[in-house]
Short mmCIF file of C-alpha atoms and ligand atoms in Angstrom, two decimals:
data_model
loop_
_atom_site.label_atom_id
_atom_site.label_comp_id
_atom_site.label_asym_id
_atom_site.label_seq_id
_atom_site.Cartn_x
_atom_site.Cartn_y
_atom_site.Cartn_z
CA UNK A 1285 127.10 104.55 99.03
CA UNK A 1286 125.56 107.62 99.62
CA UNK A 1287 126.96 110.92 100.55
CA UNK A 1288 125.99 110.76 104.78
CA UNK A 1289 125.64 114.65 104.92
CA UNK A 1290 123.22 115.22 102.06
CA UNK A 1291 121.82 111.48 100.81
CA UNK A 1292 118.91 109.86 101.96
CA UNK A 1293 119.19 108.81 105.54
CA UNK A 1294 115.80 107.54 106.48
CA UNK A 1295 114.12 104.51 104.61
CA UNK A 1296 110.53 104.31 105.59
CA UNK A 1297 108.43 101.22 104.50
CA UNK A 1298 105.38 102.49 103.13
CA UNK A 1299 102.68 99.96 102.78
CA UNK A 1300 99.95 102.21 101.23
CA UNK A 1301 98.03 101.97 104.56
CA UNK A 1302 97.17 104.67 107.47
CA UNK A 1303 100.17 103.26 110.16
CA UNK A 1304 102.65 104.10 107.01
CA UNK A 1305 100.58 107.47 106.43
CA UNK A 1306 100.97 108.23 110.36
CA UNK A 1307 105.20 107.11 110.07
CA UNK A 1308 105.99 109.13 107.12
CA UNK A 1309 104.48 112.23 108.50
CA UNK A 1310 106.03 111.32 111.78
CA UNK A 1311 109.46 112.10 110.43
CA UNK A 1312 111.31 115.15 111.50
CA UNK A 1313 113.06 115.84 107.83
CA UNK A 1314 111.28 113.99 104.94
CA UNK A 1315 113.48 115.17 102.37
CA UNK A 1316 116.18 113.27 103.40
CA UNK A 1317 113.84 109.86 103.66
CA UNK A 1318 112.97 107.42 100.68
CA UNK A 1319 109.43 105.42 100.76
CA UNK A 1320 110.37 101.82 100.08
CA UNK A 1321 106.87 99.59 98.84
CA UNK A 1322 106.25 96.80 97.02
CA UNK A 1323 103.40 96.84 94.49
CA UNK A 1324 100.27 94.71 94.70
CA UNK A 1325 97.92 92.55 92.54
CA UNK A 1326 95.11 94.50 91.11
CA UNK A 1327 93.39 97.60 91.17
CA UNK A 1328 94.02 97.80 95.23
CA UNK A 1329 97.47 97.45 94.34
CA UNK A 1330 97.81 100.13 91.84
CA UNK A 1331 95.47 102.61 93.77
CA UNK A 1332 98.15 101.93 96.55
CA UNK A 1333 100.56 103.14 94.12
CA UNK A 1334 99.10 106.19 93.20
CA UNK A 1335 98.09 107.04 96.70
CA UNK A 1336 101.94 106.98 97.65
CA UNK A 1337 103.37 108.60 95.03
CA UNK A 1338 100.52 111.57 96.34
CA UNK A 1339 102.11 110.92 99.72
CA UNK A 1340 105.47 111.05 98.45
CA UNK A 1341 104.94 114.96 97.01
CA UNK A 1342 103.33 115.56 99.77
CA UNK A 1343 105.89 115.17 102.38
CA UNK A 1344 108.74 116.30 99.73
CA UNK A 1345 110.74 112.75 100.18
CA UNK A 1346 114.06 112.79 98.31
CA UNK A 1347 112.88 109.38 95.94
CA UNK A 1348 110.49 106.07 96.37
CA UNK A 1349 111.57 102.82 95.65
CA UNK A 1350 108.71 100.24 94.00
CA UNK A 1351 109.53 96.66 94.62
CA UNK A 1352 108.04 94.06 92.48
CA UNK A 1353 105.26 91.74 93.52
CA UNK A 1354 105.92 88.23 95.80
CA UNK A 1355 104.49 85.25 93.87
CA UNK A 1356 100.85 85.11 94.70
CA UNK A 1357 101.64 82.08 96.62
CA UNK A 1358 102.74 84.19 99.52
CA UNK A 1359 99.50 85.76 100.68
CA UNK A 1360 98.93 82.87 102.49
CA UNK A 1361 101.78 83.13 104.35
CA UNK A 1362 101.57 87.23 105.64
CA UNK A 1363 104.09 86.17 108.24
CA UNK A 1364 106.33 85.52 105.79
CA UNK A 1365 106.05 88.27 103.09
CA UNK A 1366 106.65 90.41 106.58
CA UNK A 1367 110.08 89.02 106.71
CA UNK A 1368 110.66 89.01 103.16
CA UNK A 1369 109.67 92.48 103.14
CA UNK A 1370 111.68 93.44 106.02
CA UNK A 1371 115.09 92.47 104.77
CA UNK A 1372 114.70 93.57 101.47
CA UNK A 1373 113.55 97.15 102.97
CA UNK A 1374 117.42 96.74 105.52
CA UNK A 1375 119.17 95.67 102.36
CA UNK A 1376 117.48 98.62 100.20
CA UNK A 1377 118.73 100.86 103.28
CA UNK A 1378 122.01 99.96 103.28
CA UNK A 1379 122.79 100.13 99.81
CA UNK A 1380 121.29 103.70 99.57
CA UNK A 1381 123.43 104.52 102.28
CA UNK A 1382 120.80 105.13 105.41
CA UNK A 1383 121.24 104.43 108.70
CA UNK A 1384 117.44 104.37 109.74
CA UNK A 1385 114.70 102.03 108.94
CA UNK A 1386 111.19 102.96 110.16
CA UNK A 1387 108.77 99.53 110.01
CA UNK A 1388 105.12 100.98 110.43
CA UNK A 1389 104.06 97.63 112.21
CA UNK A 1390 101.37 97.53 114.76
CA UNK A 1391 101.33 95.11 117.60
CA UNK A 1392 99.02 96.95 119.74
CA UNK A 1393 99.92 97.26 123.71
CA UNK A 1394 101.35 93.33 124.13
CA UNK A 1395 104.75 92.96 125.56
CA UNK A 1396 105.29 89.30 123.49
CA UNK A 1397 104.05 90.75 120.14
CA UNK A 1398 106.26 93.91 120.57
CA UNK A 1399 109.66 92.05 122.24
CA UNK A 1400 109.12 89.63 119.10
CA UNK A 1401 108.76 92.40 116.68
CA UNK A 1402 112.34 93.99 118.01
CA UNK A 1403 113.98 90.81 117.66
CA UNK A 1404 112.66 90.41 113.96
CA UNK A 1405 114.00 93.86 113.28
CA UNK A 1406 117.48 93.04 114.82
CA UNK A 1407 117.89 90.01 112.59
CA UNK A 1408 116.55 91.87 109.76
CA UNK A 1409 119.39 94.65 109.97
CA UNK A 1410 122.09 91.59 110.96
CA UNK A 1411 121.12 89.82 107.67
CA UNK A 1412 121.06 92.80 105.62
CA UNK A 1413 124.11 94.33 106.80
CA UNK A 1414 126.63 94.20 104.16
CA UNK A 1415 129.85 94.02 106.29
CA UNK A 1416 129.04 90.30 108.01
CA UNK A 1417 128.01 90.71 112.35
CA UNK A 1418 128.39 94.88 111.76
CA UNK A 1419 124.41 96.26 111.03
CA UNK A 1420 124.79 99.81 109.57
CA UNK A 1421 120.87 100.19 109.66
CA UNK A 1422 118.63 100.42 112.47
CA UNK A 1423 115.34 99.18 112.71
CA UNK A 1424 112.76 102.05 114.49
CA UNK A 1425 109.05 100.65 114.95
CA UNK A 1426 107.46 103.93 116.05
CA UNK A 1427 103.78 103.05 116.00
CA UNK A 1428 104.16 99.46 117.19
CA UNK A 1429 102.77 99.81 120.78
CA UNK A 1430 99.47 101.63 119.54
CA UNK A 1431 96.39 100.57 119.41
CA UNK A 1432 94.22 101.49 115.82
CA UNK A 1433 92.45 103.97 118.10
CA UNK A 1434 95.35 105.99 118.50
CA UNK A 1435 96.76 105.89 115.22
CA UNK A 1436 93.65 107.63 113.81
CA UNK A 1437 93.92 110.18 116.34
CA UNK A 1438 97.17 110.82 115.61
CA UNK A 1439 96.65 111.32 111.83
CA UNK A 1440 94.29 113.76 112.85
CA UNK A 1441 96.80 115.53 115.30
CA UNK A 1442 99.32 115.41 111.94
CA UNK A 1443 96.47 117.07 110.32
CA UNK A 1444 97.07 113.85 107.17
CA UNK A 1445 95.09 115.25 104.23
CA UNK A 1446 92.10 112.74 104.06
CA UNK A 1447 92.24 112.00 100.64
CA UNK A 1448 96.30 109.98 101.55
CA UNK A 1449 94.12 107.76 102.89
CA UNK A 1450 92.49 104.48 101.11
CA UNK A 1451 91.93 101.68 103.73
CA UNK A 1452 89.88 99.44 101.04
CA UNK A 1453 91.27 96.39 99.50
CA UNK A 1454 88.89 95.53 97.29
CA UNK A 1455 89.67 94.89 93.68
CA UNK A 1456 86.37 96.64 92.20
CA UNK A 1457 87.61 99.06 89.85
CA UNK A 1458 86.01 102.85 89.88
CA UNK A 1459 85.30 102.93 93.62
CA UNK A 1460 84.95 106.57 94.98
CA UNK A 1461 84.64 105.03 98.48
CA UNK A 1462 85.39 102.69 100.41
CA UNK A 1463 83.61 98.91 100.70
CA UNK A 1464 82.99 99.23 103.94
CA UNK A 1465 82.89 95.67 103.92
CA UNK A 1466 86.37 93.96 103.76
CA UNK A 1467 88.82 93.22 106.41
CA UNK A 1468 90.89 96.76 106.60
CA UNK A 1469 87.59 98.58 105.96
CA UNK A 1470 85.87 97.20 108.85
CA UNK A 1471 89.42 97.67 110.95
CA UNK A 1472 89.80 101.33 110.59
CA UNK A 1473 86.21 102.59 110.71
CA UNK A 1474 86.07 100.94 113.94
CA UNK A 1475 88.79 102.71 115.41
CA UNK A 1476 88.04 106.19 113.70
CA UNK A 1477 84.99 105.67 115.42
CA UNK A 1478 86.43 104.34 118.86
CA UNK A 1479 88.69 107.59 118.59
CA UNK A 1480 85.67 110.21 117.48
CA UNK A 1481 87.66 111.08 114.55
CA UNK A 1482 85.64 111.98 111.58
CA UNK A 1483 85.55 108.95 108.99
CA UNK A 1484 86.54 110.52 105.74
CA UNK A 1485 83.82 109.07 103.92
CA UNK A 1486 81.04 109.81 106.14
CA UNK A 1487 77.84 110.89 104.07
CA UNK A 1488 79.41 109.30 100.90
CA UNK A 1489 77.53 107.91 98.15
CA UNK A 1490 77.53 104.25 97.30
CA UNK A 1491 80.40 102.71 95.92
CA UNK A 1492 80.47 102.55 92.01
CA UNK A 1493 81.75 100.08 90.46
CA UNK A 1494 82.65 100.66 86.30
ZN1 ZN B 1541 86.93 97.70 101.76
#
């Protein structure tokens, strides 16, 4: 276990998305917090990679943990992989010796979706906790009640170097922006636009593909 006074305190799952941007940045001493991720398939996996190890110097955190990929299998079962994900991010914690856990999920403003994401997180840090019924780690959700909106105004507000940011999960390799046309590209244009923040790759040339 980790030295409490100068080890890592703070795990912070980092998905490679803007919510995980928006956490990281969110914490009041970085160097004392460890990204936690697990890699995914293709080249939007690995250019998730690279953009967090970018993140990772850029907020100065102490080290980043890469965990390996869930069997394919799983991506039909997001719910899941959430959970999976989850625990092994409490048990990660607690055997690096922090007491926080910061989960950058977004519910959006619903009461059931929220009360259901504590509860998750409270069985997460129950099951993880190494010494049976006594949770060291705690389970902070600090975006969950925003709407996408807000989130992209406050990565603006945490002035979040543009470039941190790579919404796309397409798997064309050489792409110098975004698709514009998948799920998560659709998602957060629509809310940089619903919050009049500038979208990063306004005025951008096609995407290339090599
Ligand atoms: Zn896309």
């Amino acid at each position: 276990m980790s030295d409490l006074s100068t080890g890592p305190s703070t795990l912070v799952i980092d998905f490679g998305d803007l919510p995980s941007l928006v956490c990281g940045f969110l914490e009041s001493d970085p160097t004392r917090a460890v990204l936690w991720h697990r890699r995914g398939a293709g080249v939007a996996g690995a250019r998730r990679v690279a953009l967090l190890e970018e993140n990772a110097v850029a907020l100065g955190v102490e080290r980043t943990v890469f965990t390996d990929p869930l069997p394919a299998a799983f991506a039909e079962r997001p719910e899941l992989v959430e959970a999976i994900d989850l625990l092994e991010a409490c048990t990660a914690a607690e055997s690096l010796g922090c007491h926080r856990v910061v989960w950058p999920l977004v519910c959006g403003p619903d009461p059931t979706l929220l009360a259901n994401a504590v509860e998750r997180s409270c069985l997460a840090a129950l099951l993880a906790a190494s010494t049976p019924d006594v949770p060291r780690v705690v389970v902070e959700i600090p975006v969950a009640d925003l709407a996408d909106a807000a989130i992209a105004d406050l990565a603006e507000d945490l002035n979040i170097p543009p470039r941190l940011f790579w919404p796309c999960t397409s798997d064309a390799a050489g792409r110098t922006s975004p698709c514009g046309t998948c799920q998560e590209c659709r998602r957060w244009r629509g809310a940089f636009s619903e919050a009049r923040v500038e979208w990063p790759w306004a005025g951008a040339p096609a995407a290339v593909t090599v």
